[in-house]
Every structure is written in C-alpha cells, then in structure tokens.
Coordinates of C-alpha atoms and ligand atoms in Angstrom, one line a residue:
M268 CA -2.6 2.1 23.2
I269 CA -5.1 1.7 20.3
Y270 CA -3.4 1.2 17.0
L271 CA -5.3 2.8 14.1
D272 CA -2.6 3.3 11.5
Y273 CA -3.0 0.2 9.3
Q274 CA -2.0 2.1 6.1
A275 CA 1.4 3.0 7.6
T276 CA 2.1 -0.5 8.6
T277 CA 0.2 -3.6 10.0
P278 CA 0.9 -5.8 13.0
L279 CA 3.0 -8.9 12.2
A280 CA 0.7 -11.9 12.0
P281 CA 1.6 -14.6 14.5
E282 CA 1.7 -17.1 11.6
A283 CA 4.3 -14.9 9.8
R284 CA 6.4 -14.6 12.9
E285 CA 6.3 -18.3 13.4
A286 CA 7.4 -19.0 9.8
M287 CA 10.4 -16.6 10.3
L288 CA 11.7 -18.1 13.5
R289 CA 13.0 -21.3 11.8
W290 CA 15.3 -19.1 9.8
L291 CA 16.5 -16.9 12.6
A292 CA 17.7 -19.7 14.9
G293 CA 20.0 -22.8 14.7
D294 CA 21.3 -23.6 11.2
G295 CA 18.7 -21.3 9.6
F296 CA 21.3 -18.6 9.0
A297 CA 22.7 -20.2 5.8
N298 CA 23.0 -18.2 2.7
P299 CA 20.2 -19.2 0.3
H300 CA 22.6 -18.7 -2.6
S301 CA 25.2 -21.3 -1.3
A302 CA 25.3 -24.7 -3.1
H303 CA 25.7 -26.8 0.1
A304 CA 22.9 -28.6 2.0
M305 CA 22.2 -25.8 4.4
G306 CA 22.1 -23.2 1.6
R307 CA 19.8 -25.4 -0.4
A308 CA 17.4 -25.8 2.5
A309 CA 17.3 -22.0 2.8
K310 CA 16.8 -21.6 -0.9
A311 CA 13.9 -24.1 -0.8
A312 CA 12.2 -21.9 1.9
V313 CA 12.7 -18.9 -0.3
E314 CA 11.1 -20.7 -3.3
V315 CA 8.1 -21.9 -1.2
A316 CA 7.7 -18.2 -0.1
R317 CA 7.9 -17.1 -3.8
E318 CA 5.1 -19.4 -4.7
Q319 CA 3.0 -18.1 -1.8
V320 CA 3.6 -14.5 -2.7
A321 CA 3.0 -15.3 -6.4
A322 CA -0.6 -16.3 -5.5
L323 CA -1.2 -12.6 -4.8
F324 CA -0.7 -11.9 -8.5
P325 CA -2.2 -12.9 -11.8
S326 CA -0.7 -15.9 -13.6
G327 CA 1.9 -15.4 -16.4
G328 CA 4.7 -13.6 -14.5
Q329 CA 7.6 -13.8 -12.1
V330 CA 8.0 -12.6 -8.5
V331 CA 11.3 -10.6 -7.8
F332 CA 11.9 -10.1 -4.1
T333 CA 13.1 -6.6 -3.2
G334 CA 13.9 -4.7 0.0
S335 CA 10.6 -2.8 -0.1
A336 CA 7.8 -1.8 -2.4
T337 CA 9.7 1.5 -2.9
E338 CA 12.5 -0.5 -4.3
A339 CA 10.1 -2.6 -6.5
I340 CA 8.6 0.6 -7.9
N341 CA 12.1 2.1 -8.6
L342 CA 13.0 -1.1 -10.4
A343 CA 9.8 -1.0 -12.5
I344 CA 10.2 2.7 -13.5
R345 CA 13.9 3.1 -13.8
G346 CA 14.5 -0.4 -15.1
G347 CA 12.3 0.1 -18.2
P348 CA 13.1 1.9 -21.4
N349 CA 13.4 5.7 -21.5
G350 CA 10.4 7.8 -22.5
P351 CA 7.4 9.7 -21.2
V352 CA 5.9 8.3 -17.9
A353 CA 2.4 9.2 -16.9
V354 CA 1.3 8.7 -13.2
S355 CA -1.8 9.6 -11.4
A356 CA -1.9 12.7 -9.2
I357 CA -2.5 10.7 -6.1
E358 CA 0.3 8.2 -6.3
H359 CA 2.6 7.5 -3.3
A360 CA 5.9 9.4 -3.3
A361 CA 7.7 6.2 -4.3
V362 CA 5.9 6.4 -7.7
R363 CA 5.7 10.2 -8.0
D364 CA 9.3 11.0 -7.2
T365 CA 10.7 8.1 -9.2
A366 CA 8.7 9.2 -12.2
R367 CA 10.1 12.7 -11.8
W368 CA 13.5 11.2 -12.1
F369 CA 12.7 11.3 -15.8
D370 CA 12.4 14.7 -17.4
A371 CA 9.1 13.9 -19.0
D372 CA 6.5 13.1 -16.4
H373 CA 2.8 13.7 -16.8
E374 CA 0.1 13.7 -14.1
L375 CA -3.2 12.0 -14.6
A376 CA -5.9 14.1 -12.8
V377 CA -8.4 12.7 -10.3
D378 CA -11.9 13.9 -9.6
A379 CA -13.3 15.3 -6.3
D380 CA -14.0 11.7 -5.2
G381 CA -10.3 10.8 -5.5
L382 CA -10.9 8.6 -8.6
I383 CA -9.0 8.6 -11.8
D384 CA -11.2 8.8 -14.9
P385 CA -10.7 5.4 -16.6
E386 CA -10.7 7.2 -20.0
V387 CA -8.2 9.9 -19.0
P388 CA -5.9 10.7 -22.0
F389 CA -2.4 9.5 -21.9
P390 CA 0.5 11.6 -23.2
E391 CA 1.7 10.9 -26.7
G392 CA 4.3 8.2 -26.9
A393 CA 4.0 7.2 -23.2
R394 CA 6.1 4.2 -22.4
L395 CA 4.8 3.7 -18.9
V396 CA 1.5 4.5 -17.2
A397 CA 1.2 4.0 -13.4
A398 CA -1.9 4.0 -11.2
M399 CA -2.3 2.6 -7.8
Q400 CA -4.9 0.0 -6.8
V401 CA -6.0 1.5 -3.5
N402 CA -4.9 4.9 -2.4
N403 CA -3.0 4.9 0.9
E404 CA -4.3 8.2 2.2
I405 CA -8.0 8.0 1.4
G406 CA -8.6 4.4 0.5
T407 CA -10.2 5.0 -2.9
I408 CA -10.1 2.0 -5.4
Q409 CA -8.9 3.0 -8.9
P410 CA -10.1 1.6 -12.2
V411 CA -6.8 -0.1 -12.8
E412 CA -8.1 -2.9 -15.1
R413 CA -9.4 -0.4 -17.6
L414 CA -6.3 1.8 -17.4
A415 CA -4.1 -1.3 -17.9
E416 CA -6.1 -2.3 -21.0
R417 CA -5.8 1.2 -22.5
A418 CA -2.1 1.5 -21.7
R419 CA -1.5 -1.8 -23.5
A420 CA -3.5 -0.6 -26.5
A421 CA -1.3 2.6 -26.5
G422 CA 1.8 0.5 -26.4
A423 CA 2.8 1.5 -22.9
W424 CA 3.6 -0.7 -19.9
F425 CA 1.2 -0.5 -17.0
L426 CA 2.6 -0.4 -13.4
C427 CA 0.2 -0.9 -10.5
D428 CA 1.2 0.0 -7.0
A429 CA -0.9 -2.7 -5.2
V430 CA 0.7 -2.1 -1.8
Q431 CA -2.6 -1.2 -0.1
G432 CA -4.8 -3.6 -2.0
A433 CA -2.7 -6.8 -2.1
G434 CA -4.3 -9.7 -0.2
K435 CA -7.5 -7.7 0.3
L436 CA -8.7 -7.2 -3.3
A437 CA -8.4 -9.4 -6.4
A438 CA -5.0 -8.9 -8.2
P439 CA -5.1 -6.0 -10.7
A440 CA -5.7 -7.8 -14.0
G441 CA -3.9 -6.6 -17.1
A442 CA -1.0 -4.9 -15.3
D443 CA 2.5 -5.5 -16.6
L444 CA 4.3 -4.7 -13.3
I445 CA 2.8 -4.9 -9.8
A446 CA 4.5 -3.7 -6.6
V447 CA 3.7 -5.0 -3.1
S448 CA 5.1 -4.7 0.4
A449 CA 5.0 -7.4 3.1
H450 CA 4.5 -5.1 6.0
K451 CA 1.2 -3.8 4.7
L452 CA -0.3 -7.3 4.8
H453 CA 0.8 -8.4 8.3
G454 CA 4.3 -9.6 7.1
P455 CA 7.7 -8.3 8.2
K456 CA 9.2 -4.9 7.2
G457 CA 12.3 -5.0 4.9
I458 CA 10.8 -7.0 2.1
G459 CA 8.7 -6.2 -0.9
A460 CA 8.2 -7.7 -4.4
L461 CA 7.8 -6.7 -8.0
W462 CA 5.7 -9.0 -10.2
V463 CA 6.9 -8.8 -13.8
R464 CA 4.8 -10.1 -16.6
D465 CA 6.6 -12.8 -18.7
G466 CA 8.3 -11.4 -21.7
L467 CA 9.0 -7.9 -20.3
Q468 CA 12.7 -6.9 -20.4
L469 CA 13.7 -4.9 -17.4
S470 CA 17.3 -3.7 -16.5
P471 CA 18.5 -4.1 -12.9
I472 CA 19.1 -0.9 -10.9
I473 CA 21.1 -2.8 -8.3
L474 CA 24.1 -4.6 -9.6
G475 CA 26.3 -7.3 -8.0
G476 CA 26.0 -11.0 -7.5
G477 CA 23.2 -11.5 -10.0
Q478 CA 20.5 -12.8 -7.6
E479 CA 16.8 -12.8 -8.5
G480 CA 17.6 -13.7 -12.1
G481 CA 20.0 -10.8 -12.4
L482 CA 17.3 -8.2 -11.7
R483 CA 18.1 -7.6 -8.0
S484 CA 21.5 -8.4 -6.7
G485 CA 22.0 -9.0 -2.9
T486 CA 21.6 -11.9 -0.6
L487 CA 18.0 -12.7 0.2
S488 CA 16.8 -13.1 3.8
P489 CA 15.1 -16.5 4.1
A490 CA 13.4 -15.3 7.3
L491 CA 11.9 -12.2 5.6
C492 CA 10.8 -14.3 2.6
A493 CA 9.2 -17.0 4.8
G494 CA 7.4 -14.3 6.8
F495 CA 6.2 -12.6 3.6
G496 CA 5.0 -15.9 2.1
A497 CA 3.1 -16.9 5.3
A498 CA 1.5 -13.5 5.5
A499 CA 0.4 -13.7 1.8
K500 CA -1.0 -17.2 2.3
L501 CA -2.9 -16.1 5.4
A502 CA -4.3 -13.0 3.7
L503 CA -5.6 -14.9 0.8
G504 CA -7.1 -17.7 3.0
R505 CA -8.9 -15.1 5.2
R506 CA -9.8 -12.5 2.5
E507 CA -13.6 -12.8 3.0
E508 CA -13.4 -13.0 6.8
D509 CA -11.1 -10.0 6.9
A510 CA -13.3 -8.0 4.5
A511 CA -16.4 -8.7 6.6
H512 CA -14.6 -7.7 9.8
V513 CA -13.4 -4.4 8.2
E514 CA -16.9 -3.7 6.9
M515 CA -18.3 -4.1 10.5
L516 CA -15.6 -1.8 11.9
W517 CA -16.3 0.8 9.2
N518 CA -20.0 0.9 10.0
E519 CA -19.3 1.2 13.8
A520 CA -16.7 4.0 13.2
R521 CA -19.0 5.9 10.8
G522 CA -21.8 5.6 13.3
V523 CA -19.8 7.4 16.0
L524 CA -18.2 9.9 13.7
D525 CA -21.3 10.7 11.7
R526 CA -20.8 14.5 11.8
W527 CA -17.4 14.2 10.2
V528 CA -17.0 14.6 6.4
L529 CA -15.6 11.7 4.5
N530 CA -12.7 12.5 2.1
G531 CA -12.9 10.4 -1.1
S532 CA -15.6 8.2 -2.6
G533 CA -17.9 6.6 -0.1
T534 CA -18.5 3.6 -2.4
K535 CA -15.4 2.9 -4.5
R536 CA -13.1 2.4 -1.5
Y537 CA -11.3 0.0 0.8
K538 CA -13.2 0.3 4.1
G539 CA -10.2 -0.1 6.4
N540 CA -9.3 3.5 5.6
L541 CA -11.4 6.3 7.1
N542 CA -10.1 9.7 6.1
L543 CA -12.3 12.4 7.7
R544 CA -12.3 16.1 8.2
L545 CA -13.9 18.7 10.5
N546 CA -13.5 22.2 9.3
G547 CA -11.5 24.3 11.8
L548 CA -10.0 21.2 13.5
D549 CA -6.5 21.6 14.8
V550 CA -5.1 18.2 14.0
A551 CA -1.8 18.6 15.9
R552 CA -3.7 19.5 19.1
L553 CA -6.1 16.6 18.5
M554 CA -3.2 14.2 18.2
S555 CA -1.6 15.5 21.3
D556 CA -4.9 15.3 23.2
C557 CA -5.4 11.7 22.0
R558 CA -1.9 10.3 22.6
R559 CA -3.1 6.8 23.4
I560 CA -4.5 6.5 19.9
M561 CA -2.1 5.8 17.1
F562 CA -3.6 7.6 14.1
S563 CA -2.4 9.8 11.3
A564 CA -2.8 13.4 10.1
G565 CA -3.1 13.0 6.3
S566 CA -0.6 10.5 5.0
A567 CA 1.9 8.9 7.4
C568 CA 4.5 9.7 4.7
A569 CA 3.5 13.4 4.5
S570 CA 2.8 14.0 8.1
G571 CA 5.5 15.9 9.9
S572 CA 6.5 17.6 6.7
G573 CA 4.2 20.5 7.4
R574 CA 3.0 20.3 3.8
P575 CA -0.7 19.6 3.1
S576 CA -1.2 16.3 1.5
H577 CA -0.9 16.2 -2.3
V578 CA -3.7 13.7 -2.4
L579 CA -6.2 15.8 -0.5
R580 CA -5.2 18.8 -2.6
A581 CA -5.7 16.8 -5.8
L582 CA -9.3 16.2 -4.7
G583 CA -9.8 20.0 -4.7
L584 CA -9.7 20.5 -1.0
S585 CA -8.4 23.8 0.3
D586 CA -5.2 23.9 2.4
G587 CA -7.4 24.4 5.5
E588 CA -9.6 21.5 4.7
A589 CA -6.6 19.2 4.0
R590 CA -5.0 20.4 7.3
S591 CA -8.2 19.5 9.2
S592 CA -8.2 15.9 8.1
I593 CA -7.3 12.8 9.9
R594 CA -6.8 9.2 8.8
L595 CA -8.0 6.2 10.8
G596 CA -6.7 2.8 9.5
F597 CA -8.0 -0.5 11.0
G598 CA -8.1 -4.1 10.1
R599 CA -7.8 -7.8 11.1
Y600 CA -6.6 -7.3 14.7
T601 CA -8.7 -4.2 15.5
T602 CA -11.5 -4.9 17.9
R603 CA -14.9 -3.3 17.7
D604 CA -14.7 -2.0 21.3
E605 CA -11.3 -0.4 20.9
L606 CA -12.3 1.3 17.7
I607 CA -15.5 2.7 19.2
E608 CA -13.6 3.9 22.3
A609 CA -11.0 5.6 20.0
C610 CA -13.7 7.3 17.8
R611 CA -15.5 8.6 20.9
T612 CA -12.3 9.9 22.4
I613 CA -11.4 11.6 19.1
D614 CA -14.8 13.1 18.7
A615 CA -14.9 14.4 22.3
A616 CA -11.4 16.0 21.9
A617 CA -12.6 17.7 18.7
K618 CA -15.7 19.0 20.5
A619 CA -13.4 20.3 23.3
Q620 CA -11.8 22.4 20.6
G621 CA -15.2 23.9 19.7
V622 CA -15.5 22.2 16.3
Ligands
LIG928 N1 3.0 2.6 -2.1 C1 2.0 2.8 -1.2 C2 0.6 3.0 -1.7 C3 2.3 2.8 0.2 O1 1.3 3.0 1.0 C4 3.6 2.6 0.6 C5 4.0 2.7 2.0 O2 3.5 3.6 2.7 C6 4.6 2.4 -0.4 C7 4.3 2.4 -1.7 C8 6.0 2.1 0.0 O3 6.1 0.8 0.6 P1 7.4 0.4 1.4 O4 7.3 0.8 2.8 O5 7.5 -1.1 1.3 O6 8.6 1.0 0.7

C-alpha cells in the first residue's frame, strides 16, 4: 500500500504514540479532573500538552481542547454573538455548514487560482469572518493576516481554520480564533483545539462539568492530549526539515505527472497537496485500477457523495473538470521511491483509459 491521503489524515508519529502509552497503561487511567495524586499527575500531563500545543499559536490567547477541529469550529462560530457571518467559498464543511446554522451567512468569493482577494468586501455589520489558512482540497494558502487585520478594523472577529497549515506554516497572525486538529499533524484522532484570543467572551456549546474553563465540558483524555502535545512539539522542531522533504516530493511528483493540469495556484500553496486533473478521466475507474494507492477524488469529505467538489466549482471549473480531478497528499513519512512509483502507476492507468 502507498498512502497518499495526508489531507484526510496523517500517520501517527512514533513520538506521539510513545507519549500516549504512559496514559493508556498502569495508573495512567486517572481522571485529570480528580483532586487526588493520580488525578493531579494526569492533569499535569494535560497542562504540559497544552503548552506544547500553545506553541502552534500566537501569544496572547488560551488553548481549549476539543474532540476535533469540527467541534472547535462549532464552538468558535456558535459560541459567539449573533449576527452576520462571512466565510470564504472554499471553507471546509465544518465552517460552511456551521455558518449556515445562522440565517445570515455570506460567501467570500475566490479567484480561478483558489485564492481569496485580501480586499474582498465584508457584509455590513459582520460579527465574524472566517477564512482558512491552507485549503484541504487544493492546498492554496490564503491571505489570512490581511483578512484578519481588515476584520478587526470592521469590528468583526476573525476565525482561521488552520487545520491543514498548523505545524507547517507560521501561525496566522491577527486571528481571534484558530482551530486545529491533532490527526492532521501526526497526532491522534479524537482531539482538536480552539485557540481563543485573551479578552474574547465565548459561550459554551457543550454544558456539563465545566472543564476547560467552562468552555467545553467533558473529561479530557490525558493520552490524547499527550499525543497531541508531542506531535505539535515534533512538527515545530522539524518544520524546516519537513518542508524541504515535501518540496523534494512535490518536484518529483510534478516531474512524472507533467502532462496533468494543476488545480489552484502553483505558487501560493502548501506543496504536500497535489490536486490535478486530466480532462475526460474517469476517476472512479482510476481508483479501482490503482487500489494499492490510497488517494482521493476531490476532497475526502466530499468523495463518495457523488457531488462535485464545491472548492473546484468555486475556482470556475466545470462539473466535468471537477469530476476528472484527483488529490495526492504526501508528507513526512512518504518516501521518494514510493511516490514516484505511485505517480507512474496512476499516469499509466490514465493512459490505459485513453486520456
Ligand atoms: N478543516 C479542515 C480544513 C479539514 O481538512 C478538516 C478535516 O478534514 C477539518 C476542518 C475537520 O477536522 P476534524 O477531523 O478534526 O474534525
């Protein structure tokens, strides 16, 4: 098997797994909210992890652990004051569908390169503007710093979904709320975080025991927190090394797949995401012919739905062009040889279809 679906999820780093094991065995099962010695030890591990995750963000805010980035995004949007919400046309469903939960949602258009205009007008009286740092389907990097600055000037909060950029790019400066997910940066599934700028008043959407400063009730898992913390620390420590590896992989893959058309900007992008199309390609057949290669048709979230990707449509692609697109996602643990082998296999299978 060759795994090329890093935007859907990433392999667990051995360092993260190791950090988790201590809390999955022996007396590591304690409730981190208990006042006794075992509980306090578990709580200490949670707080170490919180510091490690906090290093992914700017200074001047608090990390709230959640069950996923989806939950973090829900907390950010639903936990704020009522009013118009403006989100970009290429946001993940977690942002789009949560914004639609309010009557008044407004979409910020993107250009043919999959980029939001940093000067795009915001709706009158917007109380929240949301734009992602790196798009999960096409990898484009959005001008979030400028959008955040303008949102602040307009009196709106700025939410950045940094799920695909966290640990890879610098933290989005100027944001008020930032959502991340452990499993996209080689941590475990089942844990995410919302960074909340100091001074912002959010209301909880999950009520109960009042954990996480009352913002997110529910018993935390020390194992998941420790795994997330270790993964964040590792990602920050290896950022340049990982980026150089991804750049090398990108060049190799582009070299083999040079006749394929790239979806989204070729320059303002994270290079571990290669979204390509070949007009006339039958992607379902391609995936079936290349079963040993784990890759995606459009977005992992949209694939299987039968609907063409809203991101590719937002770029102005026709239904047919969107349906003839594939996404290859690679990163830290992908080897050059396996990537080249996968790209050659995919290209040969496409040629066998006559495209
Ligand atoms: N935002 C983006 C950009 C994503 O890629 C994803 C996952 O695919 C999410 C949000 C949701 O993350 P989670 O799986 O932690 O809910």
